[in-house]
Every structure is written in C-alpha cells, then in structure tokens.
PDB file of C-alpha atoms in Angstrom:
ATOM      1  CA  UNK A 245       0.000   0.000   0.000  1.00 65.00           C
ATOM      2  CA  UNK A 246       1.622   3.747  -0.940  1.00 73.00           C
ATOM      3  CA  UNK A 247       1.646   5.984   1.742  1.00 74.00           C
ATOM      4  CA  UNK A 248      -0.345   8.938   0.181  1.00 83.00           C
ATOM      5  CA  UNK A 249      -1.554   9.984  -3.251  1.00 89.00           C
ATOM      6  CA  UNK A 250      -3.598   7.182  -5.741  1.00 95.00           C
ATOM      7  CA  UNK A 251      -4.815   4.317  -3.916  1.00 94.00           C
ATOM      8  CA  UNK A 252      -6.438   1.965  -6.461  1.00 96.00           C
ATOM      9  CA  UNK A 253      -4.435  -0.597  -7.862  1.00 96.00           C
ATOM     10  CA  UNK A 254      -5.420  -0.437 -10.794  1.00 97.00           C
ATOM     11  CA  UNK A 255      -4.720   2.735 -11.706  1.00 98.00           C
ATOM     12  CA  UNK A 256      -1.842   2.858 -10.075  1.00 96.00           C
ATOM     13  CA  UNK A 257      -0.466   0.057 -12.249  1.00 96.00           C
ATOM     14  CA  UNK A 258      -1.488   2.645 -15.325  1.00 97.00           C
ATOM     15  CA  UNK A 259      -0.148   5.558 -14.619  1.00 97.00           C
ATOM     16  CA  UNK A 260       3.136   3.213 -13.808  1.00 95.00           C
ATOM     17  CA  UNK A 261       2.735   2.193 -17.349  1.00 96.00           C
ATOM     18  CA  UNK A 262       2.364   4.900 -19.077  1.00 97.00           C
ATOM     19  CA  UNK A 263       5.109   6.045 -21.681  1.00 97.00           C
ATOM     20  CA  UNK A 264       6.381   9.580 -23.552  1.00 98.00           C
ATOM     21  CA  UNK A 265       3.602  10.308 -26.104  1.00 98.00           C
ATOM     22  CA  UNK A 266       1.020   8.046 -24.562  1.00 98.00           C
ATOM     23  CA  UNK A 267      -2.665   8.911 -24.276  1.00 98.00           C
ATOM     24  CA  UNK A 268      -4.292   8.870 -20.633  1.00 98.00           C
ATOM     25  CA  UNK A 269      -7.766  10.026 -20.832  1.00 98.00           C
ATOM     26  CA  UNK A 270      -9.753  11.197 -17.798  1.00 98.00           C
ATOM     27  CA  UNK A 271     -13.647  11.054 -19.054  1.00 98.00           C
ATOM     28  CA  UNK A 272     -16.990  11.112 -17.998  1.00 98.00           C
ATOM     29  CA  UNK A 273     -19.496   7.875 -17.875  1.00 97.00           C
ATOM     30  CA  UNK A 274     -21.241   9.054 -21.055  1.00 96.00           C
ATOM     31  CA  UNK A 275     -18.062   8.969 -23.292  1.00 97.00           C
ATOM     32  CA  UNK A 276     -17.569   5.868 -26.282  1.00 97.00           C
ATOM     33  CA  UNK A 277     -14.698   4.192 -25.508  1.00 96.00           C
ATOM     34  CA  UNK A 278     -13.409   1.769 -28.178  1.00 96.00           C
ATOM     35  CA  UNK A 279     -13.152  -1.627 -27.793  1.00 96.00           C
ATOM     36  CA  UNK A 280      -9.991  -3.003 -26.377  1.00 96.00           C
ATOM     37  CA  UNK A 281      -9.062  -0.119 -24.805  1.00 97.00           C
ATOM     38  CA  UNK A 282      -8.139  -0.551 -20.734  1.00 97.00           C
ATOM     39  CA  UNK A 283     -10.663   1.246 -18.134  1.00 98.00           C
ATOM     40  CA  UNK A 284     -10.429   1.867 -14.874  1.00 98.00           C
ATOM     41  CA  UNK A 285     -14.160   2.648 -14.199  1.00 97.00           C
ATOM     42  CA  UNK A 286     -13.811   4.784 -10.910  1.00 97.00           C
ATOM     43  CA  UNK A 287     -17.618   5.756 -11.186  1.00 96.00           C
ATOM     44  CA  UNK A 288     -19.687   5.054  -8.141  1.00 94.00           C
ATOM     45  CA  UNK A 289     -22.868   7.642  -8.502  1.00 96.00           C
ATOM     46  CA  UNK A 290     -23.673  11.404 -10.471  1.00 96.00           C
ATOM     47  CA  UNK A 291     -20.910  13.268  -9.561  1.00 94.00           C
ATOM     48  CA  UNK A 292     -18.634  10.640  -7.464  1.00 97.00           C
ATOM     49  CA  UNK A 293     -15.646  10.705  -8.293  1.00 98.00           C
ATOM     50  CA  UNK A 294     -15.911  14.409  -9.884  1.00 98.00           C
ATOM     51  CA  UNK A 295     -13.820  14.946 -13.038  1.00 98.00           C
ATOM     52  CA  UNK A 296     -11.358  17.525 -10.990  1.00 98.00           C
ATOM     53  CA  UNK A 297     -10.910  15.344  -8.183  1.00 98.00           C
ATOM     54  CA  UNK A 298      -9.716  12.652 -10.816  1.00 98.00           C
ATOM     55  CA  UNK A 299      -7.715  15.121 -12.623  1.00 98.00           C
ATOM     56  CA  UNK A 300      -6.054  16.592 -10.004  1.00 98.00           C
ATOM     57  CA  UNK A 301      -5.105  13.345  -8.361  1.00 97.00           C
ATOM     58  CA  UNK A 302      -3.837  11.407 -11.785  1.00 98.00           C
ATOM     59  CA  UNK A 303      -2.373  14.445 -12.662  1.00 97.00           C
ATOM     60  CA  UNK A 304      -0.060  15.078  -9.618  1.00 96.00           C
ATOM     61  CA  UNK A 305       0.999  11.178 -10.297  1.00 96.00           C
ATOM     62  CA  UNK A 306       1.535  11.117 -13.815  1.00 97.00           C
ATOM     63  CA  UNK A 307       4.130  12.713 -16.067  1.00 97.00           C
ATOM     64  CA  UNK A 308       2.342  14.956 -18.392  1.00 98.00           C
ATOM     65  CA  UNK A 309       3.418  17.489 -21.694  1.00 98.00           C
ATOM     66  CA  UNK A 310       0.442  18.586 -23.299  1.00 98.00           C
ATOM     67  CA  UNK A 311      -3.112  17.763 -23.573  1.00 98.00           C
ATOM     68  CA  UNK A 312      -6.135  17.725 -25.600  1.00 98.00           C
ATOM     69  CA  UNK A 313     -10.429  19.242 -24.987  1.00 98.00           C
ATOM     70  CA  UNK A 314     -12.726  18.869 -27.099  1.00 98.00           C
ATOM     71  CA  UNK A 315     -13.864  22.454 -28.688  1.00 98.00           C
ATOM     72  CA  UNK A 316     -17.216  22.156 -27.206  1.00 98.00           C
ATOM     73  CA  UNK A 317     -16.093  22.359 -23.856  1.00 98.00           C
ATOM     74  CA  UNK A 318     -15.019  25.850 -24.064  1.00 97.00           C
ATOM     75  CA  UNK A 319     -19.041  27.492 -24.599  1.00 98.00           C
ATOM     76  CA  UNK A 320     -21.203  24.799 -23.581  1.00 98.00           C
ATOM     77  CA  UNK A 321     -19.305  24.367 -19.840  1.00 98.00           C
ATOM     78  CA  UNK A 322     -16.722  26.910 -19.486  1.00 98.00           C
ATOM     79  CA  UNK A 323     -16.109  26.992 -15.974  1.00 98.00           C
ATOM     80  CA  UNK A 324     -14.779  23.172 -16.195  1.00 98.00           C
ATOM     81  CA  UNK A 325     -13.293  23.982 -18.802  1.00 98.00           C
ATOM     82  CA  UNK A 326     -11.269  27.471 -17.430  1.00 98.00           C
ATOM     83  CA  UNK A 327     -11.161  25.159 -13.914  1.00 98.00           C
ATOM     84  CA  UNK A 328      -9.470  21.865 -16.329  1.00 98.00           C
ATOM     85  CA  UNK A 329      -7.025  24.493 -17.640  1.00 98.00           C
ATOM     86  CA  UNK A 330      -5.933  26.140 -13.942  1.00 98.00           C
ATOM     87  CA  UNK A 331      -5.172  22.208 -12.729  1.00 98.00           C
ATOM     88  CA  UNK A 332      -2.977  21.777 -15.918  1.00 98.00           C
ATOM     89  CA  UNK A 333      -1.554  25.417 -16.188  1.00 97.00           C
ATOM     90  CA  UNK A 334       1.551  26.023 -17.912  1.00 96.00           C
ATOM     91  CA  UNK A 335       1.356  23.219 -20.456  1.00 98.00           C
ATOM     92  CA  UNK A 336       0.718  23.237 -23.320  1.00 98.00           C
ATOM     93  CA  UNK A 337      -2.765  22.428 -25.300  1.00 98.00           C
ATOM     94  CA  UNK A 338      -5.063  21.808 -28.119  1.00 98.00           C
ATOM     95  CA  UNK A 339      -8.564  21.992 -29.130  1.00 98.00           C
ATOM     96  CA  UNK A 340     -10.483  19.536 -31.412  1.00 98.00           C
ATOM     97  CA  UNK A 341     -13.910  18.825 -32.616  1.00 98.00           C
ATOM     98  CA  UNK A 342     -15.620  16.331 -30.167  1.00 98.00           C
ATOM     99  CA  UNK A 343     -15.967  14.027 -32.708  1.00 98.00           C
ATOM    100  CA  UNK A 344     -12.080  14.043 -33.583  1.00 98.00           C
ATOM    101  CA  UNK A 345     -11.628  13.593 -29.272  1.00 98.00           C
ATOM    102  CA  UNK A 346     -13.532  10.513 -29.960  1.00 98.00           C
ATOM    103  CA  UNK A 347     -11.622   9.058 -32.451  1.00 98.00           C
ATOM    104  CA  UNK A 348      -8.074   9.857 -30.775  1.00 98.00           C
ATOM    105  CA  UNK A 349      -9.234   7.463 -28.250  1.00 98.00           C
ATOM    106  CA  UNK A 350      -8.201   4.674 -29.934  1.00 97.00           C
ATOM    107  CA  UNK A 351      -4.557   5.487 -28.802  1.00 97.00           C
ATOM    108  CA  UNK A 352      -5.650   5.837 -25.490  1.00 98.00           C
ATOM    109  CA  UNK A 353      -3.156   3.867 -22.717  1.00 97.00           C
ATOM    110  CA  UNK A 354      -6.208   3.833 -20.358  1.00 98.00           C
ATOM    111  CA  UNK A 355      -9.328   5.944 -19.802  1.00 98.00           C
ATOM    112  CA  UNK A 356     -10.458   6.735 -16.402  1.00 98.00           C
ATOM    113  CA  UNK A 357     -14.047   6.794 -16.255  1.00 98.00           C
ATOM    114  CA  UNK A 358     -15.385   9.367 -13.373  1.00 98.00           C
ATOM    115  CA  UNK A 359     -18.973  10.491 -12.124  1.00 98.00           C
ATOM    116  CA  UNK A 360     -18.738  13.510 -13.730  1.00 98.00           C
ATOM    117  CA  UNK A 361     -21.891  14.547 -15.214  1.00 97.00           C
ATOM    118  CA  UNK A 362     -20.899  17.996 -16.827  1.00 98.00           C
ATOM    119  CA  UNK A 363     -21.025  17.693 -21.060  1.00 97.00           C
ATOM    120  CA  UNK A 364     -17.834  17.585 -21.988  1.00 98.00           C
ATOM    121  CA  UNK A 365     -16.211  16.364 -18.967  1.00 98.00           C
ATOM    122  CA  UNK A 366     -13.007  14.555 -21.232  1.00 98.00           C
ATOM    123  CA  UNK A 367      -9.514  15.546 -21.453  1.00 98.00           C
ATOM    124  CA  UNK A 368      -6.859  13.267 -23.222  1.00 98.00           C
ATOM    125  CA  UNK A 369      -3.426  14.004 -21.314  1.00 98.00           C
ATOM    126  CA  UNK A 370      -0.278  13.444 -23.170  1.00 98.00           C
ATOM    127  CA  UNK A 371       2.270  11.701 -21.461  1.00 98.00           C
ATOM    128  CA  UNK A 372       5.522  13.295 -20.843  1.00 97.00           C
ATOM    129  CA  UNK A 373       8.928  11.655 -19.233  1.00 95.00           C
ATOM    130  CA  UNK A 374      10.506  12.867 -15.836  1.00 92.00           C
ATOM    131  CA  UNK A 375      14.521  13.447 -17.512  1.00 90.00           C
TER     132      UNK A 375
END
C-alpha cells in the first residue's frame, strides 16, 4: 500500500505504465470508448468521483506534456473547462472537434471513467517523461 496519493491498484499500475507520447484520458461515464481499450471505471454515482478530483489526483501522479479538450467544452461548460485548464496550467494544449476527441481514443493507454456529469467532462493528457 503507498503511503499517500492514488490508492487503487489499478490505476496505479497505469499511470506506472504509461510512456512519452502516450494517451491517458480522464472522461466522464457518457463517453464511447473503443473496444480493447483498458478502463479503470472509478464511477460510483452522479458526480462521485468528480472529473477535478480525478484530474487533479492522476495528474499530480503522472508525467504529463500537453493535452487535448474537445472544442465544445469551451461554450457549452466553461467553468470546467477554465477550472481543467488552472489544474494543468503552464502546459501546453489543443482543441479539437468532439468528434475528432472521440476518435483519438483509440490510442488511449487507459481511460479513467469518473462520475462527472458535466457535457464535456473529457480531457486526453499526453504523457511526458521525468529526464
């Protein structure tokens, strides 16, 4: 057992997996995920575990570069989106259609489902290296 931060195995083990470039997706329980792909379903009821909590959690774990929203997020909920962009400030970013999100899936490492219940609650992370 660690001593503080993550405490589920299993997504432990991912973000322990994860390589440069990878994808490492953080989503919400309403988001396709292609077949094949590994989740770590974390939800448990609306809105437990939030999207933030997860984000901010995974993200003080895992190495990350850059990451990806979908364009939607911006107008249809901006304050996840402005709050999504103060937990990963300083790196850098990109915006695509939600369709396109959808599709760049297929890369993903993993996808951690949440209880997030906001539209648009899905960021892809990129995965960076610690040297």
């Amino acid at each position: 057992m660690t001593k503080n931060g993550i405490l589920n195995p299993q997504l432990c083990s991912a973000i322990a997996g994860a390589g440069h470039t990878d994808y490492f997706v953080i989503a919400d329980p309403g988001l396709p995920i292609p077949e094949g792909i590994n989740v770590i379903d974390l939800s448990l009821v609306r809105g437990v575990p939030s999207f933030l909590d997860t984000l901010k959690a995974v993200s003080g774990e895992l190495v990350v570069e850059s990451y990806i929203l979908a364009e939607e997020m911006k107008n249809i909920s901006p304050r996840l989106h402005d709050e999504t962009c103060s937990v990963l400030q300083g790196l850098p970013h990109k915006y695509v259609p939600h369709e396109e999100l959808k599709q760049l899936l297929r890369r993903a490492k993993a996808v951690v489902r949440t209880g997030e219940t906001t539209s648009f609650a899905n960021v892809i992370l990129v995965c960076g290296v610690n040297f």
